Amino acid sequence: MFRVLLAGCGAVMAAHCSATSGGGGHDESSLLQISLATDELEGFVDESDGMVYSAAGAVFCSEFTSYGLSYAVCDKLCPSPNAPQQLDQTALMQLNVQVDKARQKKPGSDVEHGPVPLGYTMLSLNPKATAEHFIKHYGATAAPLPRLSGIERAAVTLPPELSHSPTLLPLLVFIREESSATGEPNITDCLLRTARTMAIAAGGEFSYTFRFDNHMAFQHEEAVVGMLQSAFEDGNPMIGIWHAKDDRTPAGNVDALIPDTMFLTQVKGAAEDVPVFSYQQDDCRAETGGSDVVVGHWYKSTFWVADPVAAGRFAVSVLGASYIDSQYPSKPLPNCTQAIWVLWPSGFQLHFVRASGYQRYPTEISDAMRDVLSSRDIAAGVFDVLMHESLMVSVASLDPYIERLAAFDGDCPWLLVRSGPEDLA
């Protein structure tokens, strides 16, 4: 049986070839179940060695070209006309993916429910220590991952008290590649600078970086506050943030650094529950805006971006989100934070933020984005280290996202990757 799995911009595309006999198949505990219509070609693929035979490869290419992928890319993946070929592996190896044919839907049928957040992958200077932090203070459990050469990883599954969906527990995967430790000194520098900035602020001297806008946010609930207090008492650096004109969160939020990463956790309105140093930001945040309905314990993901308008347009046009009123200006204004807020049908929020007032110099955010794009070449099949900084989502079908990508007027290549003989992403 030959199965094709497609994903869109900012995510990935994957192909899976598996046998119809021999009792193989995927681990039933696979964490991400996404699928679409498949072509069945019995006898062309051997699941035991993960090879793609030429006949299956031909159909593989014909399916992908119908979505705009070039034959050159297909030939690169399946170059030999006479022998089985292993699909190229990449650094993106954080999930086991189960293609669940029973969940297939026609294109567009996923629109009603939209993507459901699954978790994050993030770079870490010490993946094991980062995972242990969540196990110790947040009730997480270790998630096993296969060992990979040249990559150090650790993963945890968060408890129901920290989930968005009651049926899908968040997965956090922490990654340290050799390239991120030695070959990419700018990445290590960013990780260390983020930690230093938070340490200064947590010690009572105001310090802030736009990178603090990469965070996952939780509602103010007793269980979550207790977890935060445990982390604080163990020395986890964190700060309280108040906004000058925000009456919605009068107590202020608590932002805590996820150890050894460039990500933060945020607990809404917890600044009076944990004895942190708190700071007031006068960054043009308004009294009104946002969604009146907050869904799930984990209710939003915030990202620093160079262009909030472009990021929001992609989220709406391709990812099926809807605009909601932001409490920040949508256009760049002097000394103001600019932000676009969107909402998925599940109630999960995405916030795209440019905190121009918290740059070390006027073009720091633009320069940081230029550094990201300078090493990015998805169209050529390159998976760069910074792509590990990602939000993972689960969808019922990828068909509507492929259709939207084809119609999207932005430059949005996608990437096909294979994570191992049986695992795909």
Short mmCIF file of C-alpha atoms in Angstrom, two decimals:
data_model
loop_
_atom_site.label_atom_id
_atom_site.label_comp_id
_atom_site.label_asym_id
_atom_site.label_seq_id
_atom_site.Cartn_x
_atom_site.Cartn_y
_atom_site.Cartn_z
CA MET A 1 0.00 0.00 0.00
CA PHE A 2 1.31 3.43 -0.93
CA ARG A 3 0.23 6.35 1.20
CA VAL A 4 0.91 9.99 0.56
CA LEU A 5 0.78 12.55 3.34
CA LEU A 6 0.88 16.24 2.56
CA ALA A 7 1.36 19.28 4.74
CA GLY A 8 1.71 22.96 4.08
CA CYS A 9 3.89 26.02 4.55
CA GLY A 10 5.55 26.30 7.93
CA ALA A 11 4.79 22.62 8.47
CA VAL A 12 6.01 19.73 6.33
CA MET A 13 5.05 17.24 3.64
CA ALA A 14 5.65 13.55 4.09
CA ALA A 15 5.24 10.37 2.11
CA HIS A 16 4.80 6.92 3.55
CA CYS A 17 5.17 3.63 1.78
CA SER A 18 4.13 0.51 3.67
CA ALA A 19 3.40 -3.14 2.99
CA THR A 20 -0.09 -4.60 3.16
CA SER A 21 1.12 -7.87 4.64
CA GLY A 22 3.49 -9.12 7.28
CA GLY A 23 1.78 -7.73 10.36
CA GLY A 24 3.68 -4.41 10.24
CA GLY A 25 2.03 -1.08 10.76
CA HIS A 26 2.52 1.83 13.09
CA ASP A 27 2.67 2.06 16.84
CA GLU A 28 -0.87 2.64 18.10
CA SER A 29 0.49 5.22 20.54
CA SER A 30 1.54 7.50 17.70
CA LEU A 31 0.93 11.05 18.71
CA LEU A 32 -0.18 12.74 15.52
CA GLN A 33 -2.93 11.36 13.32
CA ILE A 34 -3.44 13.18 10.07
CA SER A 35 -4.41 11.73 6.75
CA LEU A 36 -5.88 12.22 3.30
CA ALA A 37 -6.92 10.19 0.28
CA THR A 38 -4.38 7.52 -0.68
CA ASP A 39 -3.51 5.31 -3.61
CA GLU A 40 -3.08 1.62 -2.88
CA LEU A 41 -0.33 -0.16 -4.77
CA GLU A 42 0.14 -3.60 -3.22
CA GLY A 43 3.53 -5.20 -3.60
CA PHE A 44 5.61 -2.15 -4.45
CA VAL A 45 6.81 -1.28 -0.96
CA ASP A 46 8.52 -3.21 1.80
CA GLU A 47 7.78 -1.72 5.22
CA SER A 48 10.56 -3.69 6.90
CA ASP A 49 13.27 -1.61 5.26
CA GLY A 50 11.28 1.49 4.41
CA MET A 51 12.28 1.45 0.76
CA VAL A 52 10.31 3.02 -2.05
CA TYR A 53 10.16 0.95 -5.19
CA SER A 54 10.14 2.56 -8.60
CA ALA A 55 6.50 1.78 -9.45
CA ALA A 56 5.29 3.28 -6.21
CA GLY A 57 7.68 6.16 -6.74
CA ALA A 58 6.09 6.99 -10.05
CA VAL A 59 2.67 7.30 -8.47
CA PHE A 60 4.26 9.21 -5.60
CA CYS A 61 5.53 11.80 -8.08
CA SER A 62 2.31 11.99 -10.04
CA GLU A 63 0.36 12.67 -6.86
CA PHE A 64 2.71 15.40 -5.73
CA THR A 65 2.90 17.15 -9.08
CA SER A 66 -0.87 17.53 -8.93
CA TYR A 67 -0.20 19.78 -5.93
CA GLY A 68 2.52 21.74 -7.66
CA LEU A 69 5.66 19.89 -6.56
CA SER A 70 8.21 19.64 -9.36
CA TYR A 71 9.39 16.42 -10.96
CA ALA A 72 12.94 17.46 -10.06
CA VAL A 73 12.10 17.17 -6.40
CA CYS A 74 10.42 13.81 -6.94
CA ASP A 75 13.41 12.52 -8.89
CA LYS A 76 15.65 13.57 -6.02
CA LEU A 77 13.55 11.56 -3.61
CA CYS A 78 13.16 8.47 -5.83
CA PRO A 79 16.10 8.63 -8.25
CA SER A 80 16.52 5.00 -9.28
CA PRO A 81 14.13 3.46 -11.82
CA ASN A 82 15.14 -0.11 -10.98
CA ALA A 83 15.97 -0.35 -7.30
CA PRO A 84 14.40 0.57 -4.00
CA GLN A 85 15.58 3.90 -2.63
CA GLN A 86 15.55 5.28 0.88
CA LEU A 87 13.83 8.63 1.14
CA ASP A 88 16.13 11.39 2.32
CA GLN A 89 16.17 11.79 6.11
CA THR A 90 16.28 15.22 7.72
CA ALA A 91 16.71 16.68 11.15
CA LEU A 92 12.95 16.85 11.71
CA MET A 93 12.46 13.59 13.62
CA GLN A 94 10.38 14.53 16.60
CA LEU A 95 7.13 12.66 16.06
CA ASN A 96 5.76 9.28 15.23
CA VAL A 97 3.09 9.87 12.63
CA GLN A 98 0.23 7.44 12.15
CA VAL A 99 -1.67 7.66 8.91
CA ASP A 100 -5.17 6.79 10.05
CA LYS A 101 -7.27 6.04 7.01
CA ALA A 102 -10.43 5.83 9.08
CA ARG A 103 -10.18 9.56 9.74
CA GLN A 104 -9.93 10.61 6.09
CA LYS A 105 -12.24 13.40 5.05
CA LYS A 106 -12.94 15.18 1.82
CA PRO A 107 -11.16 18.47 1.13
CA GLY A 108 -12.67 21.29 3.14
CA SER A 109 -14.28 19.10 5.79
CA ASP A 110 -11.63 20.11 8.32
CA VAL A 111 -12.66 23.75 8.19
CA GLU A 112 -15.27 23.53 10.96
CA HIS A 113 -12.90 22.32 13.68
CA GLY A 114 -9.59 23.56 12.33
CA PRO A 115 -6.15 22.67 13.64
CA VAL A 116 -5.77 21.50 17.22
CA PRO A 117 -2.48 22.47 18.90
CA LEU A 118 -0.34 19.44 19.65
CA GLY A 119 2.75 20.99 21.19
CA TYR A 120 6.14 22.48 20.35
CA THR A 121 9.56 21.55 19.20
CA MET A 122 12.22 23.92 20.47
CA LEU A 123 15.97 24.24 20.60
CA SER A 124 17.58 23.66 23.97
CA LEU A 125 21.14 23.85 25.24
CA ASN A 126 20.34 20.90 27.51
CA PRO A 127 17.28 18.91 26.36
CA LYS A 128 17.42 16.47 29.26
CA ALA A 129 17.47 19.26 31.86
CA THR A 130 14.63 21.10 30.12
CA ALA A 131 12.51 17.96 30.11
CA GLU A 132 13.28 17.28 33.78
CA HIS A 133 12.11 20.79 34.64
CA PHE A 134 8.63 20.00 33.30
CA ILE A 135 8.59 16.58 34.93
CA LYS A 136 9.55 18.00 38.31
CA HIS A 137 7.33 21.08 38.42
CA TYR A 138 4.55 20.68 35.86
CA GLY A 139 3.48 17.08 36.27
CA ALA A 140 4.80 16.08 32.84
CA THR A 141 5.79 12.56 31.87
CA ALA A 142 8.79 11.57 29.77
CA ALA A 143 7.94 10.72 26.15
CA PRO A 144 10.29 8.17 24.55
CA LEU A 145 12.06 9.12 21.34
CA PRO A 146 14.35 7.04 19.11
CA ARG A 147 18.06 7.84 19.39
CA LEU A 148 19.49 9.86 16.51
CA SER A 149 23.09 10.40 15.49
CA GLY A 150 24.28 13.95 16.01
CA ILE A 151 21.08 15.09 17.71
CA GLU A 152 20.33 15.18 21.42
CA ARG A 153 16.63 15.18 22.22
CA ALA A 154 14.22 14.80 25.09
CA ALA A 155 10.44 15.03 25.14
CA VAL A 156 7.63 15.27 27.65
CA THR A 157 3.87 15.01 27.58
CA LEU A 158 2.10 17.65 29.64
CA PRO A 159 -0.80 16.75 31.97
CA PRO A 160 -4.48 17.49 31.22
CA GLU A 161 -4.28 20.64 33.39
CA LEU A 162 -2.03 22.18 30.73
CA SER A 163 -3.85 21.04 27.59
CA HIS A 164 -6.01 22.86 25.09
CA SER A 165 -7.97 19.83 24.00
CA PRO A 166 -9.27 17.31 26.57
CA THR A 167 -8.34 14.45 24.23
CA LEU A 168 -4.87 15.56 23.10
CA LEU A 169 -2.14 16.14 25.67
CA PRO A 170 0.58 18.62 24.64
CA LEU A 171 3.92 17.23 23.55
CA LEU A 172 7.10 19.27 24.05
CA VAL A 173 10.25 18.14 22.22
CA PHE A 174 13.60 19.70 23.14
CA ILE A 175 16.42 19.45 20.61
CA ARG A 176 20.13 20.15 20.52
CA GLU A 177 21.88 19.51 17.23
CA GLU A 178 25.61 19.52 16.83
CA SER A 179 25.19 22.39 14.38
CA SER A 180 23.26 24.41 16.95
CA ALA A 181 26.05 23.90 19.48
CA THR A 182 29.11 24.51 17.29
CA GLY A 183 28.25 25.20 13.66
CA GLU A 184 25.69 27.88 14.43
CA PRO A 185 27.20 30.14 17.12
CA ASN A 186 24.54 32.77 16.53
CA ILE A 187 21.87 30.31 17.75
CA THR A 188 23.81 29.50 20.90
CA ASP A 189 24.33 33.20 21.45
CA CYS A 190 20.59 33.84 21.15
CA LEU A 191 19.85 31.08 23.67
CA LEU A 192 22.38 32.44 26.16
CA ARG A 193 21.32 36.08 25.67
CA THR A 194 17.68 35.17 26.29
CA ALA A 195 18.67 33.46 29.53
CA ARG A 196 20.82 36.40 30.65
CA THR A 197 18.05 38.89 29.92
CA MET A 198 15.54 36.95 31.99
CA ALA A 199 18.04 36.45 34.83
CA ILE A 200 18.61 40.21 35.03
CA ALA A 201 14.89 40.98 35.06
CA ALA A 202 14.14 38.22 37.57
CA GLY A 203 16.78 39.76 39.83
CA GLY A 204 15.00 43.11 40.03
CA GLU A 205 16.51 45.17 37.19
CA PHE A 206 14.17 45.63 34.27
CA SER A 207 15.42 43.92 31.14
CA TYR A 208 13.37 42.65 28.22
CA THR A 209 13.87 41.18 24.77
CA PHE A 210 11.49 40.68 21.89
CA ARG A 211 12.28 36.95 22.15
CA PHE A 212 10.11 36.82 25.27
CA ASP A 213 7.18 37.01 22.85
CA ASN A 214 7.73 33.34 21.99
CA HIS A 215 5.55 31.82 24.68
CA MET A 216 2.75 29.39 25.42
CA ALA A 217 0.06 30.88 27.66
CA PHE A 218 -2.13 29.23 30.29
CA GLN A 219 -5.20 30.43 32.09
CA HIS A 220 -5.12 31.50 35.73
CA GLU A 221 -6.12 28.29 37.50
CA GLU A 222 -5.19 26.87 40.87
CA ALA A 223 -3.34 23.84 39.50
CA VAL A 224 -1.30 25.90 37.04
CA VAL A 225 -0.42 28.53 39.65
CA GLY A 226 0.77 25.75 41.97
CA MET A 227 3.07 24.44 39.25
CA LEU A 228 4.43 27.93 38.65
CA GLN A 229 5.09 28.43 42.36
CA SER A 230 6.99 25.15 42.50
CA ALA A 231 9.22 26.24 39.61
CA PHE A 232 9.79 29.67 41.20
CA GLU A 233 10.84 28.13 44.53
CA ASP A 234 13.35 25.98 42.66
CA GLY A 235 14.98 29.04 41.10
CA ASN A 236 13.27 29.16 37.69
CA PRO A 237 13.71 32.80 36.56
CA MET A 238 10.40 34.57 35.91
CA ILE A 239 8.90 38.05 35.96
CA GLY A 240 5.52 39.72 36.26
CA ILE A 241 4.34 41.96 33.42
CA TRP A 242 1.66 44.62 33.88
CA HIS A 243 0.25 46.74 31.09
CA ALA A 244 -0.55 50.38 31.72
CA LYS A 245 -4.07 50.37 30.32
CA ASP A 246 -5.07 46.70 30.46
CA ASP A 247 -8.00 46.27 32.83
CA ARG A 248 -8.58 42.70 31.63
CA THR A 249 -5.57 41.39 33.54
CA PRO A 250 -5.22 43.74 36.54
CA ALA A 251 -2.93 41.35 38.42
CA GLY A 252 -0.42 41.07 35.59
CA ASN A 253 0.91 37.98 33.86
CA VAL A 254 3.87 35.88 34.96
CA ASP A 255 6.38 35.01 32.24
CA ALA A 256 8.80 32.18 33.11
CA LEU A 257 11.77 31.13 31.01
CA ILE A 258 11.71 27.52 29.90
CA PRO A 259 15.25 26.55 30.99
CA ASP A 260 17.93 26.47 28.28
CA THR A 261 15.50 27.57 25.53
CA MET A 262 14.26 30.76 23.88
CA PHE A 263 10.64 30.00 24.88
CA LEU A 264 8.62 31.13 27.87
CA THR A 265 5.51 29.96 29.64
CA GLN A 266 2.97 32.59 30.62
CA VAL A 267 0.31 32.28 33.30
CA LYS A 268 -2.42 34.85 33.00
CA GLY A 269 -2.95 37.11 35.99
CA ALA A 270 -0.57 35.25 38.31
CA ALA A 271 1.66 38.16 39.34
CA GLU A 272 -0.04 38.39 42.74
CA ASP A 273 0.29 34.66 43.39
CA VAL A 274 4.05 34.35 42.93
CA PRO A 275 6.51 36.81 44.57
CA VAL A 276 8.27 37.80 41.37
CA PHE A 277 9.67 41.17 40.42
CA SER A 278 6.98 42.85 38.31
CA TYR A 279 7.26 45.56 35.70
CA GLN A 280 4.76 47.80 33.98
CA GLN A 281 4.97 48.11 30.21
CA ASP A 282 3.51 51.19 28.54
CA ASP A 283 3.54 49.76 25.04
CA CYS A 284 0.25 51.08 23.65
CA ARG A 285 -1.84 48.14 24.85
CA ALA A 286 -5.51 49.12 24.83
CA GLU A 287 -8.22 48.51 27.41
CA THR A 288 -10.39 46.65 24.91
CA GLY A 289 -9.85 43.93 22.34
CA GLY A 290 -9.16 40.22 22.30
CA SER A 291 -11.58 37.36 22.59
CA ASP A 292 -14.16 37.37 25.37
CA VAL A 293 -14.13 33.55 25.35
CA VAL A 294 -10.90 31.81 26.35
CA VAL A 295 -10.91 28.09 25.52
CA GLY A 296 -8.70 25.43 27.10
CA HIS A 297 -6.11 25.55 29.86
CA TRP A 298 -3.44 26.23 27.20
CA TYR A 299 -5.29 28.90 25.28
CA LYS A 300 -2.78 30.70 23.05
CA SER A 301 0.63 30.70 21.41
CA THR A 302 2.47 33.95 20.89
CA PHE A 303 5.32 34.47 18.42
CA TRP A 304 7.73 37.31 17.80
CA VAL A 305 7.62 38.26 14.13
CA ALA A 306 9.06 40.94 11.89
CA ASP A 307 5.74 41.54 10.10
CA PRO A 308 2.58 40.81 12.16
CA VAL A 309 0.28 41.71 9.27
CA ALA A 310 1.90 39.18 6.91
CA ALA A 311 1.91 36.47 9.59
CA GLY A 312 -1.75 37.09 10.37
CA ARG A 313 -2.71 37.01 6.71
CA PHE A 314 -1.03 33.62 6.31
CA ALA A 315 -2.76 32.24 9.41
CA VAL A 316 -6.14 33.36 8.09
CA SER A 317 -5.66 32.49 4.41
CA VAL A 318 -3.91 29.13 4.83
CA LEU A 319 -4.40 27.92 8.40
CA GLY A 320 -8.11 28.71 8.57
CA ALA A 321 -7.97 31.22 11.43
CA SER A 322 -10.16 34.28 11.88
CA TYR A 323 -9.09 37.75 12.92
CA ILE A 324 -9.99 38.96 16.40
CA ASP A 325 -9.44 42.44 17.79
CA SER A 326 -5.93 42.88 19.11
CA GLN A 327 -5.23 45.03 22.14
CA TYR A 328 -2.26 46.46 20.27
CA PRO A 329 -2.09 48.62 17.14
CA SER A 330 -2.18 46.62 13.93
CA LYS A 331 0.09 49.16 12.22
CA PRO A 332 3.60 50.12 13.33
CA LEU A 333 3.65 53.19 15.57
CA PRO A 334 6.62 54.81 17.37
CA ASN A 335 7.48 53.09 20.68
CA CYS A 336 4.44 50.81 20.36
CA THR A 337 4.09 47.07 20.19
CA GLN A 338 2.38 45.98 16.98
CA ALA A 339 0.31 42.79 17.00
CA ILE A 340 -2.20 40.77 15.01
CA TRP A 341 -4.37 38.27 16.89
CA VAL A 342 -6.24 35.39 15.25
CA LEU A 343 -8.45 32.57 16.45
CA TRP A 344 -8.86 28.99 15.27
CA PRO A 345 -12.33 27.38 15.32
CA SER A 346 -11.24 25.31 18.33
CA GLY A 347 -10.90 28.55 20.29
CA PHE A 348 -7.09 28.51 20.29
CA GLN A 349 -5.45 31.88 19.75
CA LEU A 350 -2.33 32.82 17.80
CA HIS A 351 -0.71 36.18 18.55
CA PHE A 352 1.91 37.64 16.19
CA VAL A 353 3.87 40.38 17.92
CA ARG A 354 6.56 42.88 17.00
CA ALA A 355 7.79 44.55 20.20
CA SER A 356 9.78 47.31 18.52
CA GLY A 357 10.20 49.22 21.77
CA TYR A 358 12.25 46.39 23.28
CA GLN A 359 15.09 46.16 20.79
CA ARG A 360 18.72 46.77 21.66
CA TYR A 361 18.95 48.85 18.47
CA PRO A 362 16.28 49.97 15.96
CA THR A 363 16.67 47.14 13.44
CA GLU A 364 17.30 44.22 15.80
CA ILE A 365 14.05 42.38 14.99
CA SER A 366 14.47 42.85 11.24
CA ASP A 367 18.08 41.70 11.47
CA ALA A 368 17.04 38.62 13.45
CA MET A 369 14.49 37.71 10.81
CA ARG A 370 17.06 38.26 8.07
CA ASP A 371 19.36 35.81 9.86
CA VAL A 372 16.57 33.23 9.90
CA LEU A 373 15.80 33.64 6.22
CA SER A 374 19.47 33.64 5.19
CA SER A 375 19.76 29.93 6.05
CA ARG A 376 16.26 28.94 4.91
CA ASP A 377 15.83 27.17 1.58
CA ILE A 378 12.74 24.99 1.90
CA ALA A 379 12.22 24.94 -1.87
CA ALA A 380 15.56 23.11 -2.22
CA GLY A 381 14.59 20.57 0.44
CA VAL A 382 16.84 22.08 3.13
CA PHE A 383 15.80 21.70 6.77
CA ASP A 384 17.64 24.33 8.80
CA VAL A 385 18.20 24.18 12.54
CA LEU A 386 15.86 27.07 13.37
CA MET A 387 12.95 25.12 11.91
CA HIS A 388 13.05 23.17 15.15
CA GLU A 389 11.43 26.24 16.71
CA SER A 390 7.90 25.23 15.80
CA LEU A 391 4.30 24.86 16.91
CA MET A 392 2.89 21.43 16.05
CA VAL A 393 -0.79 20.98 15.27
CA SER A 394 -3.06 18.06 14.48
CA VAL A 395 -5.60 18.20 11.66
CA ALA A 396 -8.18 15.74 10.40
CA SER A 397 -7.18 16.20 6.77
CA LEU A 398 -4.46 18.14 5.02
CA ASP A 399 -6.43 18.56 1.80
CA PRO A 400 -7.87 22.01 2.58
CA TYR A 401 -4.47 23.34 3.62
CA ILE A 402 -2.87 22.21 0.37
CA GLU A 403 -5.68 23.89 -1.56
CA ARG A 404 -5.19 27.12 0.36
CA LEU A 405 -1.43 27.00 -0.16
CA ALA A 406 -1.96 26.70 -3.89
CA ALA A 407 -4.23 29.75 -3.82
CA PHE A 408 -2.09 31.80 -1.43
CA ASP A 409 -0.31 34.72 -3.06
CA GLY A 410 2.67 34.65 -0.73
CA ASP A 411 5.94 32.81 -1.32
CA CYS A 412 5.31 29.62 0.60
CA PRO A 413 7.25 26.49 -0.37
CA TRP A 414 6.67 23.30 1.55
CA LEU A 415 9.00 20.51 2.49
CA LEU A 416 8.74 16.73 2.24
CA VAL A 417 10.70 14.90 4.92
CA ARG A 418 11.16 11.36 6.18
CA SER A 419 12.09 10.81 9.80
CA GLY A 420 13.14 7.17 9.56
CA PRO A 421 12.18 3.80 8.10
CA GLU A 422 8.70 4.02 9.61
CA ASP A 423 8.37 7.51 11.07
CA LEU A 424 7.30 10.48 8.99
CA ALA A 425 6.89 14.21 9.44
#
